[in-house]
PDB file of C-alpha atoms in Angstrom:
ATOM      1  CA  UNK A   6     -71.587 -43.268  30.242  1.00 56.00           C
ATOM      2  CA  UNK A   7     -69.265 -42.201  33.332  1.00 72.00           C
ATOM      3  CA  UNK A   8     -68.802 -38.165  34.084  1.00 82.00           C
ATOM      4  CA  UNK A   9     -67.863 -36.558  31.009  1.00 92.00           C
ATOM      5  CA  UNK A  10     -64.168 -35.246  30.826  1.00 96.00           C
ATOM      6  CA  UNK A  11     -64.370 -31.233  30.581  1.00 98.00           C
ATOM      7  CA  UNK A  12     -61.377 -29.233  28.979  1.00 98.00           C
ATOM      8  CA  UNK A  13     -61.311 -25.545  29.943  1.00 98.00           C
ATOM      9  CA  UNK A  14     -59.698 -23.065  27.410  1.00 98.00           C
ATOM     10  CA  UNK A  15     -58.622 -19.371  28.574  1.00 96.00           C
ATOM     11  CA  UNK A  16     -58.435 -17.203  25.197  1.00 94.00           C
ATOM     12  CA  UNK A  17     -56.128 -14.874  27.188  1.00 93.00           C
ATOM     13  CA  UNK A  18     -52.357 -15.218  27.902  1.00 93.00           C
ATOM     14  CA  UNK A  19     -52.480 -11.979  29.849  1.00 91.00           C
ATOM     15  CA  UNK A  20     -51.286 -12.036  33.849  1.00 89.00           C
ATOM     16  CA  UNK A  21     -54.297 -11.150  35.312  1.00 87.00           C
ATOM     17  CA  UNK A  22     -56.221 -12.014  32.676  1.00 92.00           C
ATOM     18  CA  UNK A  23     -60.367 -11.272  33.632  1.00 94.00           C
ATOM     19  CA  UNK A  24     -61.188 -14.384  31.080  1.00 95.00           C
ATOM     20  CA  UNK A  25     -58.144 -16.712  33.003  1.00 95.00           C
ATOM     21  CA  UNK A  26     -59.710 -15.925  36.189  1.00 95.00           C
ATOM     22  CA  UNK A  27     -63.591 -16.704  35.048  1.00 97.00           C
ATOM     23  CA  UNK A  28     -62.155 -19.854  33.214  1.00 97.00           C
ATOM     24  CA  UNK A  29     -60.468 -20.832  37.239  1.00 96.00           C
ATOM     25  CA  UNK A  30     -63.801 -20.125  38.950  1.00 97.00           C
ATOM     26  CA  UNK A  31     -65.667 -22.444  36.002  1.00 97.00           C
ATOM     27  CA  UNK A  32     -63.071 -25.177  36.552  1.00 97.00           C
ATOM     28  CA  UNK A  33     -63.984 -25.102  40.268  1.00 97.00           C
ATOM     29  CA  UNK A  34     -67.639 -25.136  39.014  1.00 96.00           C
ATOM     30  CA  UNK A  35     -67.055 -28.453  37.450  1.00 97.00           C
ATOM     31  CA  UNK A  36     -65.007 -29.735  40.209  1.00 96.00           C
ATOM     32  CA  UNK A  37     -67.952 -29.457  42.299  1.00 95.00           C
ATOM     33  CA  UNK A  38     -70.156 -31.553  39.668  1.00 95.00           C
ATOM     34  CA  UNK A  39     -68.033 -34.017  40.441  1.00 94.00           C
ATOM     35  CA  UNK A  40     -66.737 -33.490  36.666  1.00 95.00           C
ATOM     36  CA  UNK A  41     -62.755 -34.464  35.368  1.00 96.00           C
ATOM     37  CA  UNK A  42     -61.872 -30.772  34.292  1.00 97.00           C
ATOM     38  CA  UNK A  43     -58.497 -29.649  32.947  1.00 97.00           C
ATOM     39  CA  UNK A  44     -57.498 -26.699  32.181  1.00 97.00           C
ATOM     40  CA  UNK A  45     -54.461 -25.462  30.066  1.00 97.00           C
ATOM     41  CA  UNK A  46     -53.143 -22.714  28.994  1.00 96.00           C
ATOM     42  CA  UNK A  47     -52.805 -21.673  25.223  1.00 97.00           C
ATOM     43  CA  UNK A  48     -49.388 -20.677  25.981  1.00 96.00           C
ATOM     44  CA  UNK A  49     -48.307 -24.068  25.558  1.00 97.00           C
ATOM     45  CA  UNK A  50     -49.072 -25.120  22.389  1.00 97.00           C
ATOM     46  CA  UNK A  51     -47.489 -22.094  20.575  1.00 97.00           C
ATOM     47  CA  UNK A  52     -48.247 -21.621  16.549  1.00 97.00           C
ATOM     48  CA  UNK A  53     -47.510 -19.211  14.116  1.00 97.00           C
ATOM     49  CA  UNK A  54     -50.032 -17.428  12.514  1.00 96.00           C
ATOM     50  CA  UNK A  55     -52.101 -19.594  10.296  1.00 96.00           C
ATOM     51  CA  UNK A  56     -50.740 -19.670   7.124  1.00 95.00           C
ATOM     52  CA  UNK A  57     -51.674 -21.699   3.372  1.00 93.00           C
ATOM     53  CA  UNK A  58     -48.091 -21.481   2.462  1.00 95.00           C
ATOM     54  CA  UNK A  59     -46.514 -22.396   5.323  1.00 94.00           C
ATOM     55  CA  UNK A  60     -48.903 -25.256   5.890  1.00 93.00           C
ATOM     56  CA  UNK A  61     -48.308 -26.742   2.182  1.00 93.00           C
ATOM     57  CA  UNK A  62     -44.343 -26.509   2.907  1.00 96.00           C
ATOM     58  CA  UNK A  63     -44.071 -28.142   6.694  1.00 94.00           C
ATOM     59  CA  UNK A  64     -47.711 -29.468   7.475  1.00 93.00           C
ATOM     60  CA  UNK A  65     -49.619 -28.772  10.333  1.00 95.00           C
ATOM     61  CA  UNK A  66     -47.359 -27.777  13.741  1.00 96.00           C
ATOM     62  CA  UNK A  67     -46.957 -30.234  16.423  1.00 96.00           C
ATOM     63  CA  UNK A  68     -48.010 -27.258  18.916  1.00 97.00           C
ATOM     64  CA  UNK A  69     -51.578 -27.898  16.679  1.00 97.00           C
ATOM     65  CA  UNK A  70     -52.091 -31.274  16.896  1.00 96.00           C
ATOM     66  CA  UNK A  71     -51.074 -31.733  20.766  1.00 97.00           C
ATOM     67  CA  UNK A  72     -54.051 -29.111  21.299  1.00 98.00           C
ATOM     68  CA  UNK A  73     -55.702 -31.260  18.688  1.00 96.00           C
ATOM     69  CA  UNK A  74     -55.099 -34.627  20.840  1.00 96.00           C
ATOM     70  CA  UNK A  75     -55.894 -32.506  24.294  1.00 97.00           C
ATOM     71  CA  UNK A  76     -59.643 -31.662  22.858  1.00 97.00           C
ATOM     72  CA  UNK A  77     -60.070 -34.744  21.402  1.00 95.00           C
ATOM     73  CA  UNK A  78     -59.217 -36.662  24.891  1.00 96.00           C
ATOM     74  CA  UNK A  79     -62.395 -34.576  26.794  1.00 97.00           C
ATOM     75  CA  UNK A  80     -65.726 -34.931  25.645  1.00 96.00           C
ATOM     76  CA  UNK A  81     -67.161 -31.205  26.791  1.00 97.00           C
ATOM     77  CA  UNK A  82     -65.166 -28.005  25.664  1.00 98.00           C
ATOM     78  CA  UNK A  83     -65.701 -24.729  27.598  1.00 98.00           C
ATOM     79  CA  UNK A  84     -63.198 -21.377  25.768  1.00 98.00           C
ATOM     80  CA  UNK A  85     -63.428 -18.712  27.835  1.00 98.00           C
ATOM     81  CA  UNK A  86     -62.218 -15.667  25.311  1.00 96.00           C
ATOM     82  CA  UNK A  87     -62.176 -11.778  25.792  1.00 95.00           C
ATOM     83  CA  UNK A  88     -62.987  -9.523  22.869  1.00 93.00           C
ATOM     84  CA  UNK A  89     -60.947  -7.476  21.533  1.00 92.00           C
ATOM     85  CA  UNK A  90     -62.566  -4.430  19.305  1.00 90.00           C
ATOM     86  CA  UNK A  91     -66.135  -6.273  19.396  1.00 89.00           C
ATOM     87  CA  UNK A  92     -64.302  -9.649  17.645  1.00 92.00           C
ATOM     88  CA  UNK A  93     -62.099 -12.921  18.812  1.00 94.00           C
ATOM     89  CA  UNK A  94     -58.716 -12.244  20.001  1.00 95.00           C
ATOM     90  CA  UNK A  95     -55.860 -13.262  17.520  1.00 95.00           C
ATOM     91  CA  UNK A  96     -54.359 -16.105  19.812  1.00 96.00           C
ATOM     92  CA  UNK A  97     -57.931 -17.881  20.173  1.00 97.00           C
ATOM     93  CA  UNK A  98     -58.556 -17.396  16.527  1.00 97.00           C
ATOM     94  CA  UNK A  99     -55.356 -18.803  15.236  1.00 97.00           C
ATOM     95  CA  UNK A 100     -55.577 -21.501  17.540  1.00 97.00           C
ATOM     96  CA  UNK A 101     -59.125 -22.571  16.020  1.00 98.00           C
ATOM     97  CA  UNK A 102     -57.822 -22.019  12.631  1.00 97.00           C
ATOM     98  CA  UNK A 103     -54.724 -24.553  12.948  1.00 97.00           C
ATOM     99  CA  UNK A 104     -56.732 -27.236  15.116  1.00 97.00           C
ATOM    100  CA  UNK A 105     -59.143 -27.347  12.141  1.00 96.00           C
ATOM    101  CA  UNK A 106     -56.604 -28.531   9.668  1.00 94.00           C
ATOM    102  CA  UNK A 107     -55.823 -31.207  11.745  1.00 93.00           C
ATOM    103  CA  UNK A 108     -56.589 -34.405  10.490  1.00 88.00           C
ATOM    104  CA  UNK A 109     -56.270 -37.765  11.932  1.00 81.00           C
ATOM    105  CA  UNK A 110     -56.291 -41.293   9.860  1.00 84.00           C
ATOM    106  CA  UNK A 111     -59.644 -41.985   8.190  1.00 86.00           C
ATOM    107  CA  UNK A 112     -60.630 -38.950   9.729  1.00 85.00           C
ATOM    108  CA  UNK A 113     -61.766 -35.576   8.074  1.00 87.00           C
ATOM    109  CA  UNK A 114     -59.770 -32.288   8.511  1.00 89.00           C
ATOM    110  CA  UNK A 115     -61.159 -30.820  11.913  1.00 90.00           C
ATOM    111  CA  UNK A 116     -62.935 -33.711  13.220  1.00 93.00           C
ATOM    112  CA  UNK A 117     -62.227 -33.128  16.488  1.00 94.00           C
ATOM    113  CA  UNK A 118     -64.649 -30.350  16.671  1.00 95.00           C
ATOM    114  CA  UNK A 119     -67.937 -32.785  15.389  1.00 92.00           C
ATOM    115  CA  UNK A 120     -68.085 -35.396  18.180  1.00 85.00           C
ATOM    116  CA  UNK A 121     -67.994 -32.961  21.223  1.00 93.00           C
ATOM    117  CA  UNK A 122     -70.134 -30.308  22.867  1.00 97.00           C
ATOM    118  CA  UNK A 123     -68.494 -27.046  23.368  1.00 98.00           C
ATOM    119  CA  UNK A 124     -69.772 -23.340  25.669  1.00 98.00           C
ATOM    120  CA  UNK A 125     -68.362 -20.195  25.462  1.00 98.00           C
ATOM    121  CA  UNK A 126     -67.815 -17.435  27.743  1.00 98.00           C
ATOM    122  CA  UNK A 127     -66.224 -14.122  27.740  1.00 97.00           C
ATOM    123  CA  UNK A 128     -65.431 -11.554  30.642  1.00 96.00           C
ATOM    124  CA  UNK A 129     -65.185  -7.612  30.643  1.00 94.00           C
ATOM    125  CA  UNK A 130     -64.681  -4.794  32.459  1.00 92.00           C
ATOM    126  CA  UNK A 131     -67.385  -3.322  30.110  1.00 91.00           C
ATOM    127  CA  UNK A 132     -70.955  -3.617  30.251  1.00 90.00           C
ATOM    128  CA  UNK A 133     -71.514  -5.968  27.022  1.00 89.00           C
ATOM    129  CA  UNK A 134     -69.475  -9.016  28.517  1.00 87.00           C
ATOM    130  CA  UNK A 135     -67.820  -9.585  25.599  1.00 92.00           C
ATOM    131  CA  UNK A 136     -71.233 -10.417  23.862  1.00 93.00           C
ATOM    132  CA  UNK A 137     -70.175  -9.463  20.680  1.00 94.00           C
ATOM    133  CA  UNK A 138     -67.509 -11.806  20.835  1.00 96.00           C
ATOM    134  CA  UNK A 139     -69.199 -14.659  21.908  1.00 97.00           C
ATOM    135  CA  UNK A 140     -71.406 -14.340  18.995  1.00 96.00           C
ATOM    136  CA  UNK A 141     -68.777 -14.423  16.422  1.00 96.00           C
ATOM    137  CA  UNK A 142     -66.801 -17.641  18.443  1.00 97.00           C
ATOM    138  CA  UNK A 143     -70.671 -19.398  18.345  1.00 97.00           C
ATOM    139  CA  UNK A 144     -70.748 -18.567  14.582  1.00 97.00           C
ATOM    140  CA  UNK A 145     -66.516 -19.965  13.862  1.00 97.00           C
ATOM    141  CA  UNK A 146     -66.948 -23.031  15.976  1.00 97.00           C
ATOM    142  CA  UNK A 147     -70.476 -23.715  13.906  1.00 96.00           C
ATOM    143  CA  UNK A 148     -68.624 -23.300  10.842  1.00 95.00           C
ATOM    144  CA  UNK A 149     -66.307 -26.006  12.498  1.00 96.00           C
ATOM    145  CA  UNK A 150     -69.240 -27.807  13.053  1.00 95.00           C
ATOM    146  CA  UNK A 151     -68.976 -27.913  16.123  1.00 96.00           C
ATOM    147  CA  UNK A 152     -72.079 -28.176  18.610  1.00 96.00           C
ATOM    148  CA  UNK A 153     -72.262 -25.229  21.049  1.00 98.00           C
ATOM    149  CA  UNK A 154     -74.501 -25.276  23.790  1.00 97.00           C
ATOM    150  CA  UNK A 155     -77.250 -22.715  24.098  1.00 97.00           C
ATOM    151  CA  UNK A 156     -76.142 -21.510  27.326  1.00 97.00           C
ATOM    152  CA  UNK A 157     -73.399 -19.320  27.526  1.00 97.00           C
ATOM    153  CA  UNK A 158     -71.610 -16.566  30.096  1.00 97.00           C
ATOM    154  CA  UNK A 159     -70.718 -12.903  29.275  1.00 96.00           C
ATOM    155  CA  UNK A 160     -69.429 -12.025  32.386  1.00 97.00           C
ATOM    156  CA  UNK A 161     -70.074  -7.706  32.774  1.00 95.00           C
ATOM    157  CA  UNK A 162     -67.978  -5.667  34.924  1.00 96.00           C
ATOM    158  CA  UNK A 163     -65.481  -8.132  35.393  1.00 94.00           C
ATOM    159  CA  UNK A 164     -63.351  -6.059  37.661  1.00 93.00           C
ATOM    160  CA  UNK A 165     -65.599  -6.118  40.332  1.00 94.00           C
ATOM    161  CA  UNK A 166     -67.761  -8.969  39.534  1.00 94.00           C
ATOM    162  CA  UNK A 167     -65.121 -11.068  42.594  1.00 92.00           C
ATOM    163  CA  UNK A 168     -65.745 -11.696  46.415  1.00 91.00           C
ATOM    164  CA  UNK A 169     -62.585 -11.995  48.136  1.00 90.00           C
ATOM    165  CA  UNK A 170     -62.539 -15.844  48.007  1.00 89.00           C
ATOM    166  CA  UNK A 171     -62.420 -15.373  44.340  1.00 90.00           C
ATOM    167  CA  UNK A 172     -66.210 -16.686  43.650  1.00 92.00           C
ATOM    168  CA  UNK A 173     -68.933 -14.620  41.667  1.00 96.00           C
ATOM    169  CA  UNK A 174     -70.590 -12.339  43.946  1.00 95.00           C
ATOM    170  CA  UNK A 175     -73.472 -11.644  42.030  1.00 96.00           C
ATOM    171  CA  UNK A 176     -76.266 -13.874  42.083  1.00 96.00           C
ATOM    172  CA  UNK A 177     -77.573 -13.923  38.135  1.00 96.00           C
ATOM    173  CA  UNK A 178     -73.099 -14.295  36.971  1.00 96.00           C
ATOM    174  CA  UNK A 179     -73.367 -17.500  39.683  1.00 96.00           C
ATOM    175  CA  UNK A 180     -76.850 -18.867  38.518  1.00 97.00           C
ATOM    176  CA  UNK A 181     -75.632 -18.008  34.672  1.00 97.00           C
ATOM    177  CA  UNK A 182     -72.360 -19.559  35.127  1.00 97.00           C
ATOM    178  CA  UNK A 183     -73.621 -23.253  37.027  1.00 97.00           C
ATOM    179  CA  UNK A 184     -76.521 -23.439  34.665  1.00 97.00           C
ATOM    180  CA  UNK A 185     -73.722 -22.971  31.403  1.00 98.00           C
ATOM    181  CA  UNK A 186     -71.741 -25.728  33.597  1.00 97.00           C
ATOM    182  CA  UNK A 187     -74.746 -27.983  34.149  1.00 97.00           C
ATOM    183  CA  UNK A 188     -75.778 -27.556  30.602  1.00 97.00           C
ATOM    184  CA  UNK A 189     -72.599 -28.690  29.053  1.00 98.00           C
ATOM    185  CA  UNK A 190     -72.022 -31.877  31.410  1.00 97.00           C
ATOM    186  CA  UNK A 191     -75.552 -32.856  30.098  1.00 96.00           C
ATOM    187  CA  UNK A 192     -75.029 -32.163  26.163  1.00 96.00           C
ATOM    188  CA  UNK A 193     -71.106 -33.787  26.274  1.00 95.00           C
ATOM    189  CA  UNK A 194     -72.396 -36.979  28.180  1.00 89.00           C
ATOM    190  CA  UNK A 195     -74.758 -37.795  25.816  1.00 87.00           C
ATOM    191  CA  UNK A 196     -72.494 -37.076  22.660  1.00 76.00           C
TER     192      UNK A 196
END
């Protein structure tokens, strides 16, 4: 198989955002595996908030199955979420929660999440990471049944975690972030 394709998804629409800046310097990461990486923005495929109802009356949102098409097209996922009180932010959930109704022809709902390998990072000014987070995105995405990689980033102290050419500066965020990077090129180009 060539170099897998590798999507990168910021959970954050913030400006400034400390997870849209680790999910830049992860991109670059991959850029220098020699890796296809895109990243996008979950500002463009806007949905409302996951609802039954609305679902049974007009079907799944076009916003939801472009985002559908754009994982489906890469074989290696990487979300880079914050937390917000110790739990996924809203935007990332909702976004999970439509993409899983998706379904394709002769293809179960959510299907997109069983043939790829997905990480997970989060970013903090705190000392956790966003730890707790990441836990409860490893356990949605597994009920998705999806395969996340063992490796995976929680980014402490985020505010000051920068040099001034935008790279980590610490040592163990640089070693933990290119070993999460190596790890998912190897698991997505053998799926």
């Amino acid at each position: 198989m060539s170099a897998p394709k590798i999507l990168v998804i910021p959970g954050s629409l913030r400006i400034g955002s400390h997870n849209a800046r680790l999910a830049a310097v992860a991109a670059k990461e991959f850029v220098r595996a020699d890796v296809e990486v895109t990243r996008i923005s979950l500002g463009d495929f806007p949905l409302p908030i996951y609802d039954a109802d609305l679902q049974a009356k007009s079907g799944v949102p076009a916003s939801a199955i472009r985002l559908t098409q754009m994982i489906g097209s890469h074989h290696g996922i990487l979300i880079v979420t914050p937390e917000y009180n110790a739990s996924l932010p809203p935007l990332l959930k909702n976004a999970i929660d439509w993409v899983s109704c998706v379904q394709g022809p002769r293809e179960a709902r959510g299907q997109v999440f069983h043939a790829r390998a997905f990480a997970i990072a989060s970013a903090s000014a705190g000392r956790f990471g966003g730890a707790r987070c990441l836990a409860q995105l490893r356990l949605v995405l597994s009920a998705c049944r999806a395969m996340v990689i063992p490796n995976q980033l929680a980014l402490s102290f985020a505010d000051n975690a920068y040099d001034d050419m935008e790279r980590l500066k610490y040592p163990a965020d640089a070693d933990a972030l290119t070993a999460m990077v190596r790890q998912l090129i190897d698991v997505a180009g053998n799926t």
